[in-house]
Coordinates of C-alpha atoms in Angstrom, one line a residue:
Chain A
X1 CA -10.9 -89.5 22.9
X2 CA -13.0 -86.4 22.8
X3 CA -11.9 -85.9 26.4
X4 CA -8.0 -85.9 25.8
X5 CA -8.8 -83.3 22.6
X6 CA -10.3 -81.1 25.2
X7 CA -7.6 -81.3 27.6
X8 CA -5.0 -80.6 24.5
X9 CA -6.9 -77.7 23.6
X10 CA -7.0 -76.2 27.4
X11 CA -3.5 -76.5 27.9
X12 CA -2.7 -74.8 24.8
X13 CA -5.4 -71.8 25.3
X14 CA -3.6 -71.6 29.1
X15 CA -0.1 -72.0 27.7
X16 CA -0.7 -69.1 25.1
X17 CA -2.4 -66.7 27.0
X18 CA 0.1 -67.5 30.0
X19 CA 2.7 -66.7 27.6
X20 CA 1.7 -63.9 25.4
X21 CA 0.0 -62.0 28.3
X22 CA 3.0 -62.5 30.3
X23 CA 5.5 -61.0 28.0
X24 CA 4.7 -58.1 26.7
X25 CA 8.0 -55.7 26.9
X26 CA 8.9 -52.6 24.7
X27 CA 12.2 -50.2 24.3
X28 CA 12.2 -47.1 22.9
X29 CA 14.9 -45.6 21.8
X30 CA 14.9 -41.5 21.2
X31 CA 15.6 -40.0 17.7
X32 CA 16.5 -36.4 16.8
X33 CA 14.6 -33.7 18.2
X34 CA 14.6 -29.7 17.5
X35 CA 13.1 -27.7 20.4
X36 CA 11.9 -24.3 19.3
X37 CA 11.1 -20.9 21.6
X38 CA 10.8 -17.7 21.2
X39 CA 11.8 -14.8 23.7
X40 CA 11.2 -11.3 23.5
X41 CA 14.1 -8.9 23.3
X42 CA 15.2 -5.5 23.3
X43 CA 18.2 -4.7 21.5
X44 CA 19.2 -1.9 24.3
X45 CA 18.4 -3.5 28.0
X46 CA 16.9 -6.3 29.2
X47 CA 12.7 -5.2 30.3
X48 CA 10.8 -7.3 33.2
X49 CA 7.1 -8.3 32.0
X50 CA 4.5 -5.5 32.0
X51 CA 4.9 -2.2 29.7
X52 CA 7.7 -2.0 28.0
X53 CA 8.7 1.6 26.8
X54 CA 12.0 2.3 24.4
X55 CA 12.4 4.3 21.4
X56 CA 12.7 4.1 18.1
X57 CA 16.1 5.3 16.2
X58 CA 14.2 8.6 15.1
X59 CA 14.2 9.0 19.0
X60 CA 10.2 8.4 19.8
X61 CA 9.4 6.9 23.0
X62 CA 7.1 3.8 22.6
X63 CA 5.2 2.3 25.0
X64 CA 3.6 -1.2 24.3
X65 CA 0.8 -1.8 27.3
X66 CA -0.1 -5.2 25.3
X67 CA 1.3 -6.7 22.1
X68 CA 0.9 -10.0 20.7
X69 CA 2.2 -11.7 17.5
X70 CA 1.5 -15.0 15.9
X71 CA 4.0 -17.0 14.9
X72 CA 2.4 -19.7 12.4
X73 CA 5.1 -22.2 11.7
X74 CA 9.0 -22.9 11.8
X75 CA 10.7 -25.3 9.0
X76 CA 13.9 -26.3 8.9
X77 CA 15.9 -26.1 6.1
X78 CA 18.7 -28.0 4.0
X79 CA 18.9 -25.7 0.9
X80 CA 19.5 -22.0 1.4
X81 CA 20.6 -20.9 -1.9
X82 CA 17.4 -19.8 -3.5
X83 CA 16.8 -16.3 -3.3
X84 CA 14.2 -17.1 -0.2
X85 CA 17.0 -16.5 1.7
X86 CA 18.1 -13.0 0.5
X87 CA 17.4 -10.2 2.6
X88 CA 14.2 -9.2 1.9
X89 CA 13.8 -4.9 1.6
X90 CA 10.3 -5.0 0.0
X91 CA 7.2 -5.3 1.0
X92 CA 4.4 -8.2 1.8
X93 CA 3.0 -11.0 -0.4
X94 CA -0.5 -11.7 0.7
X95 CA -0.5 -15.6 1.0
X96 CA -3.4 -18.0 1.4
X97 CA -3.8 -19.1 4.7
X98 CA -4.2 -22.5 5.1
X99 CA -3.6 -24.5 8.8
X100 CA -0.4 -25.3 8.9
X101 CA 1.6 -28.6 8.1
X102 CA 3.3 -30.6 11.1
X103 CA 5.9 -32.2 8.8
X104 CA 9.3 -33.7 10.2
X105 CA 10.8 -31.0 9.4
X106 CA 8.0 -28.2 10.2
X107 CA 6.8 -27.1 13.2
X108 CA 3.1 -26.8 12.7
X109 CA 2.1 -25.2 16.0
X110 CA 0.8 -21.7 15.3
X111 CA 2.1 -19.8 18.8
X112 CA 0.5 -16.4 20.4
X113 CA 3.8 -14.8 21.4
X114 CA 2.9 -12.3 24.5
X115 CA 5.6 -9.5 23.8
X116 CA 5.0 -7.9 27.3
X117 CA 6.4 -11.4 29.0
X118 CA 10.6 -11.1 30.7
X119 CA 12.6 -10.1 28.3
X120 CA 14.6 -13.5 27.1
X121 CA 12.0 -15.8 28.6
X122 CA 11.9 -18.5 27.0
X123 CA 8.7 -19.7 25.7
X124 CA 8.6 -23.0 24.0
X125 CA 6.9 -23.2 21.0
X126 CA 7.2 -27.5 20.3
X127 CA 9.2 -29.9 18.6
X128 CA 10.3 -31.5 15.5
X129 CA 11.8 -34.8 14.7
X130 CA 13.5 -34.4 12.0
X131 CA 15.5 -36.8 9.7
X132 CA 19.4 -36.5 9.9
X133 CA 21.0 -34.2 8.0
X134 CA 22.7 -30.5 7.3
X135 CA 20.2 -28.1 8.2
X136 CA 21.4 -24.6 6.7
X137 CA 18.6 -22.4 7.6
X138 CA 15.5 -21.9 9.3
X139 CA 11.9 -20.3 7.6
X140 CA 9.0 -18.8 10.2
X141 CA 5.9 -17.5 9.1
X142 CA 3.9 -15.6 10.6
X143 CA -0.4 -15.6 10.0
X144 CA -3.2 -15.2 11.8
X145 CA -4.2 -17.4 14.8
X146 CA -6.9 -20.2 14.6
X147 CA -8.2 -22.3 17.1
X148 CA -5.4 -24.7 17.7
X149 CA -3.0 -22.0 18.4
X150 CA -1.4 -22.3 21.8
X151 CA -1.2 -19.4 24.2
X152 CA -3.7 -17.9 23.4
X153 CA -4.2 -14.9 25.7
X154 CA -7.7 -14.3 27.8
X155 CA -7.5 -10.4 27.8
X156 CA -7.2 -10.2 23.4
X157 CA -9.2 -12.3 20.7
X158 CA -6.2 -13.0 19.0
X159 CA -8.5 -15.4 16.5
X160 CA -7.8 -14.3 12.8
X161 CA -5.1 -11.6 14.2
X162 CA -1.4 -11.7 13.3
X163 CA -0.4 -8.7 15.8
X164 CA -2.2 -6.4 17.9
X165 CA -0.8 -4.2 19.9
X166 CA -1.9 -1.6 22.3
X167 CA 0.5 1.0 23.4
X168 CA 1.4 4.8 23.2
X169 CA 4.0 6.9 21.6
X170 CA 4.9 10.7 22.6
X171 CA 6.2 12.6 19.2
X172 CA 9.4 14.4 19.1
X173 CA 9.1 17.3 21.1
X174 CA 6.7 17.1 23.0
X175 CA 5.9 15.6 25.7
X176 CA 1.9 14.5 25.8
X177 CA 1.6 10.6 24.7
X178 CA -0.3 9.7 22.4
X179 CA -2.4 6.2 22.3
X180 CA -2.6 4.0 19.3
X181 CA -4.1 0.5 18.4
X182 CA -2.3 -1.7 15.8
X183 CA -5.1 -4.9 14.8
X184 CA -3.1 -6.4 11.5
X185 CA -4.4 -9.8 10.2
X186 CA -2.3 -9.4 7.0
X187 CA 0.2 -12.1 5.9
X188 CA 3.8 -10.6 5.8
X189 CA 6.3 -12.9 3.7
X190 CA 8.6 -15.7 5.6
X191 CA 11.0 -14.8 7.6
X192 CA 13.9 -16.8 6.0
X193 CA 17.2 -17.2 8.7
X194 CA 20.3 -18.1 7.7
X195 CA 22.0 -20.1 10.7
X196 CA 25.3 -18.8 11.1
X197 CA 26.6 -22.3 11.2
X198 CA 24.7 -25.1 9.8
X199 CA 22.9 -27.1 12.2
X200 CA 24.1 -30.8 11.7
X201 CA 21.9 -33.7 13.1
X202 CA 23.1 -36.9 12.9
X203 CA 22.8 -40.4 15.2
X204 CA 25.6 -38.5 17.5
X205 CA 24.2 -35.1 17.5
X206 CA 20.4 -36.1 17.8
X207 CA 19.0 -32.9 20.1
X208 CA 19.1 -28.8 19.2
X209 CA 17.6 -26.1 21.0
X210 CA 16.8 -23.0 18.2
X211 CA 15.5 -19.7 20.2
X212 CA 14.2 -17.1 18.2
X213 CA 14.7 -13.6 19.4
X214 CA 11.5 -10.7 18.8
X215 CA 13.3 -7.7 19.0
X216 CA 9.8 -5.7 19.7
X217 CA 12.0 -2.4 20.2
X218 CA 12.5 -2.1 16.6
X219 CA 9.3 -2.3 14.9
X220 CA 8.4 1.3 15.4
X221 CA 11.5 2.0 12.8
X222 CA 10.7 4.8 10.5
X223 CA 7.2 4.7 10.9
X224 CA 4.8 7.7 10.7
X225 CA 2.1 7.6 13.1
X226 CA -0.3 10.0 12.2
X227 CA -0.3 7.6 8.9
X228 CA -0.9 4.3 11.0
X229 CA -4.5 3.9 9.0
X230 CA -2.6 3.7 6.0
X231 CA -2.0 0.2 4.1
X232 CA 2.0 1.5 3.4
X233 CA 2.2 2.2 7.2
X234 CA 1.2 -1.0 8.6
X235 CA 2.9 -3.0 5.4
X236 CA 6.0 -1.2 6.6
X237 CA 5.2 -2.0 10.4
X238 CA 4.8 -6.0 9.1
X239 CA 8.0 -5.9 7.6
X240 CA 10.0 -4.4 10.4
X241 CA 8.1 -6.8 12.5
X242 CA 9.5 -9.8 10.2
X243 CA 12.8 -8.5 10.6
X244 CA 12.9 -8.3 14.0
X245 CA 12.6 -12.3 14.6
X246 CA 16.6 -13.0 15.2
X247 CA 18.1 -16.2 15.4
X248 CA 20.3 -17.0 18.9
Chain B
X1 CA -1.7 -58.7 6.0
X2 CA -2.9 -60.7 3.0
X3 CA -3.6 -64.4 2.8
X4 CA -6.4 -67.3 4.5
X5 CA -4.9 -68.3 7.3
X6 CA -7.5 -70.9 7.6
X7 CA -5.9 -72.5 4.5
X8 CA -3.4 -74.0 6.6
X9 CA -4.9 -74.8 9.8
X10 CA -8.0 -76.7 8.4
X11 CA -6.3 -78.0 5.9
X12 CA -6.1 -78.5 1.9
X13 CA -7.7 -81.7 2.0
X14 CA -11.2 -82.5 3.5
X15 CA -11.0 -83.1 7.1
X16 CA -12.6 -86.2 9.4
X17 CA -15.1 -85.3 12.8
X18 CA -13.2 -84.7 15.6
X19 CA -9.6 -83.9 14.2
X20 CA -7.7 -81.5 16.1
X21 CA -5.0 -80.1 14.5
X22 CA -1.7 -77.7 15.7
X23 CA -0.1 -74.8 14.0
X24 CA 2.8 -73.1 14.5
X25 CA 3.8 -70.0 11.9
X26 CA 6.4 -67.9 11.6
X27 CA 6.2 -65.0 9.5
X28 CA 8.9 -62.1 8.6
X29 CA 8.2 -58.8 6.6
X30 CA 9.1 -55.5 6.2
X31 CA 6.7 -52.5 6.0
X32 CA 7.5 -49.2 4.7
X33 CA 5.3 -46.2 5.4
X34 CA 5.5 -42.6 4.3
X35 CA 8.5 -40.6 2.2
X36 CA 11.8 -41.9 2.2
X37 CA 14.6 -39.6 3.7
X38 CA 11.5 -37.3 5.2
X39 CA 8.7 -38.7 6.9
X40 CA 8.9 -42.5 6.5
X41 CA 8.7 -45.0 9.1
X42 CA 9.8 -48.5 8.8
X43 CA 8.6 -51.2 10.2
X44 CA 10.1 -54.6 10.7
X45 CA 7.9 -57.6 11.9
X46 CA 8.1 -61.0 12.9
X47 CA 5.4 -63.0 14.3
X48 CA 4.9 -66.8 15.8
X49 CA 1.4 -67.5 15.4
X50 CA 0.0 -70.6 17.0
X51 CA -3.0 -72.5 15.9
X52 CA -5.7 -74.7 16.9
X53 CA -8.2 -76.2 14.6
X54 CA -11.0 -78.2 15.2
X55 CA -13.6 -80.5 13.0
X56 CA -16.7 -80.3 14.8
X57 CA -18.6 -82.6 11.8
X58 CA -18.3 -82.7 8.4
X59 CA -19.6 -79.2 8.0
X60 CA -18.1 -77.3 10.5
X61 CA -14.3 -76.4 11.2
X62 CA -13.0 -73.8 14.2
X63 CA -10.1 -72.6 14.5
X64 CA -8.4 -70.2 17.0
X65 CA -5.0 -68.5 16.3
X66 CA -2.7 -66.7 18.6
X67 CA 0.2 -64.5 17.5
X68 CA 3.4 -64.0 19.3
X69 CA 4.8 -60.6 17.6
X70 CA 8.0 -59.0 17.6
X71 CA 7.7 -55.7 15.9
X72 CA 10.6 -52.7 15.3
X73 CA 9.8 -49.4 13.9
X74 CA 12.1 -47.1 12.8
X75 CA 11.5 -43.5 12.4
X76 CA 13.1 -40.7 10.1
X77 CA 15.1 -38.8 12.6
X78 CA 16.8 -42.1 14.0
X79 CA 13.9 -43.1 16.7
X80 CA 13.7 -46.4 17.1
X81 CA 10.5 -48.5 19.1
X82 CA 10.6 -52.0 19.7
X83 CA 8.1 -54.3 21.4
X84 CA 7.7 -58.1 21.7
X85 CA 3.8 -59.6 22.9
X86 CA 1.0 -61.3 22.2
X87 CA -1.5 -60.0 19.6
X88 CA -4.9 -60.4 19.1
X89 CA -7.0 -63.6 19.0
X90 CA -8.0 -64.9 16.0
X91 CA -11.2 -67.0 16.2
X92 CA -12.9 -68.5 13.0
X93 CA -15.6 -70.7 11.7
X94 CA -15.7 -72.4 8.0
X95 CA -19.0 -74.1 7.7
X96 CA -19.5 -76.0 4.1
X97 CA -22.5 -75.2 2.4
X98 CA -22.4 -77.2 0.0
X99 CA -20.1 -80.8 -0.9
X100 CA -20.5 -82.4 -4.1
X101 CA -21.7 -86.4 -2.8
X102 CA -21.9 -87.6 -6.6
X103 CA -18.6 -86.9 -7.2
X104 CA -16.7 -87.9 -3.8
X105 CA -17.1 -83.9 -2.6
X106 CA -14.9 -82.6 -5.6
X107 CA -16.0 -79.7 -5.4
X108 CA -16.8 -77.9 -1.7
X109 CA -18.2 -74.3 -1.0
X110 CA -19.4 -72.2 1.8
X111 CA -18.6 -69.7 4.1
X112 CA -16.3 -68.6 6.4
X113 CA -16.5 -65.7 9.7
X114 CA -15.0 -65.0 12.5
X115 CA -13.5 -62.2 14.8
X116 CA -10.1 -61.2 16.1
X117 CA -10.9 -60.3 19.8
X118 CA -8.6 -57.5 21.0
X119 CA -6.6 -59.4 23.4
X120 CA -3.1 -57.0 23.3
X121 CA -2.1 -55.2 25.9
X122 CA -1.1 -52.0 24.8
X123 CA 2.0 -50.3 25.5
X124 CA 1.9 -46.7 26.6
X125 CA 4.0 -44.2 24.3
X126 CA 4.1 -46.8 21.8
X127 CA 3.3 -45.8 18.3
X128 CA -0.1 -47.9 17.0
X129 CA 1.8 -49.4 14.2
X130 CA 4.3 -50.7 17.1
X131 CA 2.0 -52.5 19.0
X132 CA 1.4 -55.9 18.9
X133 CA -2.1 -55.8 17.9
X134 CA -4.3 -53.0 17.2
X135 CA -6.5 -53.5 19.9
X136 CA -9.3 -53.7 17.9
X137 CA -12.9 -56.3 17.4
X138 CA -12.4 -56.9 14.4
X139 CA -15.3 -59.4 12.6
X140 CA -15.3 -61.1 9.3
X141 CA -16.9 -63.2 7.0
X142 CA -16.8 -64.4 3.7
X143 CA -16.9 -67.1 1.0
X144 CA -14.7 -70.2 0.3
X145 CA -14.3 -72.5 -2.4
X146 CA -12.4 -75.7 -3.2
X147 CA -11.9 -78.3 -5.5
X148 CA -10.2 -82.1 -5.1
X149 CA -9.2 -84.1 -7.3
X150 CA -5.8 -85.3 -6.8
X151 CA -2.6 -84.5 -7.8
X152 CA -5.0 -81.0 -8.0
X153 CA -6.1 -78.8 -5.1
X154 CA -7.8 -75.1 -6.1
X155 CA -9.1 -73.0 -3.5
X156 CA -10.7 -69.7 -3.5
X157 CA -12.1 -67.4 -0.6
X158 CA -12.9 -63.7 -0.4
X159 CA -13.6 -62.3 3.0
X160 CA -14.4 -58.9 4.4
X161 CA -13.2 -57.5 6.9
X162 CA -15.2 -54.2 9.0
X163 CA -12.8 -52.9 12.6
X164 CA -14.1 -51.3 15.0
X165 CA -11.8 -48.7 16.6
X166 CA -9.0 -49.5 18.8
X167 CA -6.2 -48.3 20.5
X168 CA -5.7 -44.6 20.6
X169 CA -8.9 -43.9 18.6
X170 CA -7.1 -46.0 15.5
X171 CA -9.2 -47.4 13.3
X172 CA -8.1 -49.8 10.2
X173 CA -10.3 -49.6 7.4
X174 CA -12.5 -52.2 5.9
X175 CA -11.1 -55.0 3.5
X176 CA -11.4 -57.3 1.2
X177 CA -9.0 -60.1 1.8
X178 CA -8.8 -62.8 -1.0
X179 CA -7.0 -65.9 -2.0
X180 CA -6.6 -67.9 -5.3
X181 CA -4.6 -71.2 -4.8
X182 CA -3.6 -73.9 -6.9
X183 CA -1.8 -76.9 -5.5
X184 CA -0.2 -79.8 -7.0
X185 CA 1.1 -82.6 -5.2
X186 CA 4.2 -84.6 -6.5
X187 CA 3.5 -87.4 -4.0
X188 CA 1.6 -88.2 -0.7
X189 CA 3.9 -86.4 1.0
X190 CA 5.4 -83.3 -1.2
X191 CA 3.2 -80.4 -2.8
X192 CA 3.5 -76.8 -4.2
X193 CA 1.3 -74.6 -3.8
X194 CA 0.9 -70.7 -6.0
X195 CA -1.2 -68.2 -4.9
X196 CA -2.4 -65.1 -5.6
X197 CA -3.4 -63.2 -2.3
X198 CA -4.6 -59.8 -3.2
X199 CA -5.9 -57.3 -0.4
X200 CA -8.1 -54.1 -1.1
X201 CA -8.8 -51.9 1.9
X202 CA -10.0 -48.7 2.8
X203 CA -7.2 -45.9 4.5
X204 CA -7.0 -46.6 8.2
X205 CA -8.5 -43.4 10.6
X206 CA -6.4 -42.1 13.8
X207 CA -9.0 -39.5 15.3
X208 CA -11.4 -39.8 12.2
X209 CA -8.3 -38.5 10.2
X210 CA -7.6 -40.6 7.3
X211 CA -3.8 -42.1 7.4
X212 CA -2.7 -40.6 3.6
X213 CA -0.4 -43.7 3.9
X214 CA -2.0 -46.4 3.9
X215 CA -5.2 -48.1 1.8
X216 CA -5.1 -49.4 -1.3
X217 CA -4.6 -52.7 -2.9
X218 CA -1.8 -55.1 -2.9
X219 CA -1.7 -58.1 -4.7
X220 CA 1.5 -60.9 -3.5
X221 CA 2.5 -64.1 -5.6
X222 CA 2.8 -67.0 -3.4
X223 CA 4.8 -69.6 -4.0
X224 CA 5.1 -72.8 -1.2
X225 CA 6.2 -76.2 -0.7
X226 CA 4.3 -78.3 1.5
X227 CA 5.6 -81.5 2.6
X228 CA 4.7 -84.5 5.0
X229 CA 7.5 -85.5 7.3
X230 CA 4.9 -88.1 9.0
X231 CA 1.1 -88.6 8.1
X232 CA 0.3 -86.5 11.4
X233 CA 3.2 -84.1 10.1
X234 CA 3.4 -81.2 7.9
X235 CA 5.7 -78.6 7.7
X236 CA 5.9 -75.5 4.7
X237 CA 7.8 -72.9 3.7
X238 CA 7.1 -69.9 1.4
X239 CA 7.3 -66.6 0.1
X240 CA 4.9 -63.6 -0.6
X241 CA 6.1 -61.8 -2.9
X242 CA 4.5 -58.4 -3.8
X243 CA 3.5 -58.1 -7.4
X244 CA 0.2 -55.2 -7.4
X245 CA 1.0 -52.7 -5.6
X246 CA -1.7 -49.8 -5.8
X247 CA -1.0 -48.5 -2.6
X248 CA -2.2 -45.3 -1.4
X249 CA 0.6 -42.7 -0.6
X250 CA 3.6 -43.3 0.4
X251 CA 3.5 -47.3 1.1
X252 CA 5.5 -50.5 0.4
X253 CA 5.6 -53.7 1.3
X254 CA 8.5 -56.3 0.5
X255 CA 8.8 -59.6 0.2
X256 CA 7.5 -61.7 3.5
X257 CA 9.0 -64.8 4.4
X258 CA 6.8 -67.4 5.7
X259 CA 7.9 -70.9 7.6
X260 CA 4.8 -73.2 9.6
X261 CA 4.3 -76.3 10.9
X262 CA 1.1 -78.2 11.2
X263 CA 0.6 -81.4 14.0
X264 CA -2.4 -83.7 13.4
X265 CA -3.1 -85.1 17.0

């Protein structure tokens, strides 16, 4: 009796475990997915990595021997009406900075963009899997780099930097260059995109590719160098700097 | 998951030395986890778990369960996993402390432990609430109480649960699973059974980050019919339905269907 109970209970342990172990399979089916990069860009020609010199529209040459800028996060967006999305003229808000949120919607990746890199290299910054819907606008910020930043550069602590860039300018008129260093670790306000159409994910469209565009050769705009110490000088340096990120 | 799994495969009625007894049961639910329309991932189970119990004497009862599982998750932006195999082991021990002779063992107590042996084979690039099994060593023990005297069956149990981490560094946290059953039987051969089957636990860890979605206690109303097709033949058939639901985060569970079979060799 005890015997036959034993022999019930191998067969079943065997049968199981022959079973079970046997038939493990899995599918996995892809859902929606948002690729962002970023590319340097300057608005008159395209510039191969290394120094990248181009003036500003008061006609200054610029020459940026190294420049990096932190981009902190990139969020979707479904509602564009608030007045986020106006075009911005004034100055920063100083925000807290907390890490940043990976969210479905939210690219929580903070990214050391090296500005010196090809002009329209692609760099990929992640991905988001977002839910379906109509996506209207995109929101970047940009803050200062911690530790799980990616791309971080070897030659430049970028830690607790947003920007810092190493370059010279020669003044109109003359013709001896002049060095500068810009270290910023302020907060300028999002950089809120209109798309020029909206982005529409659904079970048919499930994959989008959204490049932003640093158009470095701009950021010198109307700003006085001999004034770069000042706070108004490098607020106003932050803000062309925001501007500059383009959506393509 | 809430319930004593032990109620069924060692029985609502005290058991003789040396009967072996066969499970089979099937178990549906739905699991919802995170923000609806943003972040929230739904998963859809369904599980064959086979049983084995075993009366060593009087005292002693083993059991060892096996689950078959089927599980589907859905994600947010339309991503969809699926994945059928065997989960962990359940193995399990109920030892009576103490029977009450004078009164033909009316009333029965003692405790219960055991282990769930991480016996899943993991899937790569499967998310941990996909798998089959969370990988996981996972011991137990507890308290149990019953009472007989028919038409009337109560039982009672409370058992902890502590896991030790699992697959990709996932680690459930501990809990309290409980169970509070009546059971009346219209006949030798037909019963129902209520019971409340509450579950408090602490919020799972992935990386020794706590899962904002998950913890919390959960309390289901069970209702059951139990009924004997043959004296070595039981089959049943219920519902939990959730009725406490303090769940941290983002979390819901829904109703879970429940269908076994029990074989008395």
């Amino acid at each position: 009796m005890i015997f036959n109970k034993a022999l019930i209970l191998l067969i079943f342990i065997s049968t199981l475990t022959a079973c079970g172990g046997g038939g493990s399979s899995g599918t996995i089916q892809e859902g929606i997915t948002v690729t962002f990069s970023a590319t340097p860009y300057a608005s008159t020609q395209k510039m191969l990595a290394g120094n990248k010199t181009f003036k500003t529209t008061e006609g200054m040459q610029i020459t940026l021997k190294k420049a990096y800028l932190v981009m902190w996060s990139e969020k979707l967006e479904t509602d564009c009406s608030s007045s986020n999305f106006v075009q911005w003229f004034d100055w920063l808000i100083p925000q807290a900075v907390a890490h940043a949120q990976a969210t479905p919607t939210q690219l929580g990746v903070p990214n050391v963009i090296d500005i010196l890199s090809e002009d329209a290299n692609l760099l990929k910054l992640g991905e988001i899997y977002p839910p379906p819907a109509t996506y209207c606008g995109i929101t970047a910020e940009l803050m200062k780099a911690d530790s799980d930043a990616q791309y971080l550069p070897k030659d430049i602590n970028m830690l607790n930097r947003v920007l810092y860039v190493e370059g010279e300018y020669i003044p109109i008129g003359k013709t001896e260059a002049v060095s500068f260093v810009i270290d910023l670790a302020k907060t300028p306000r999002p950089r809120n995109l209109k798309l020029p159409t909206s982005l529409i994910l659904s079970s048919t469209n499930r994959t989008a590719h959204i490049n932003f565009q640093i158009q470095y050769d701009r950021w010198f705009d109307g700003i006085d160098f001999n004034a770069l110490s000042e706070e108004s000088q490098k607020d106003f340096l932050l803000n062309n700097v925001t501007n500059s990120l383009k959506y393509r | 998951m809430v319930g004593d799994p032990t109620l069924t495969l060692m029985g609502t009625e005290k058991s003789f030395i040396g009967r072996l007894r066969f499970s089979a049961d099937y178990l549906s639910r739905i699991e919802k986890m995170g923000l609806e329309g943003f972040n929230q991932v739904k998963l859809t189970e369904q599980r064959v778990t086979f049983g084995v119990g075993y009366a060593w004497d009087e005292k002693l009862n083993l059991s060892m369960r096996l689950p078959i599982v089927r599980k589907q998750l859905q994600f947010v932006n339309l991503a969809e996993q699926t994945h059928t195999g065997m989960g962990d082991l359940e193995l399990s021990a109920k030892w009576t402390l103490f029977s009450d002779d004078q009164h033909q063992h009316r009333h029965l107590w003692g405790i219960v432990g055991g282990a769930r042996i991480p016996t899943t084979i993991k899937i790569n690039n499967l998310d941990i609430d996909g798998q089959s099994g969370t990988g996981a060593f996972v011991p137990n023990v507890g308290l149990w109480y019953g009472f007989y005297e028919y038409p009337y069956f109560l039982y009672a149990s409370s058992v902890y649960h502590y896991a030790f981490e699992g697959f990709d560094k996932f680690k459930a946290g501990d809990a309290v699973v409980s169970t509070l059953a009546g059971q009346f039987a219209l006949d030798h051969s037909f019963a129902i059974q209520l019971a409340l089957e509450t579950s408090w636990s602490q919020q799972n860890k992935m990386n020794s980050q706590a899962d904002p979605d998950s913890g919390g206690t959960l309390g289901f109303l069970s209702p059951k019919l139990i009924y004997s097709i043959t004296p070595d033949i039981l089959v049943n058939l219920g519902v939990q339905i959730p009725v406490i639901k303090k769940l941290k985060g983002h979390h819901q569970e829904d109703t879970t269907l429940q269908f076994g079979v029990v074989y008395d060799f």
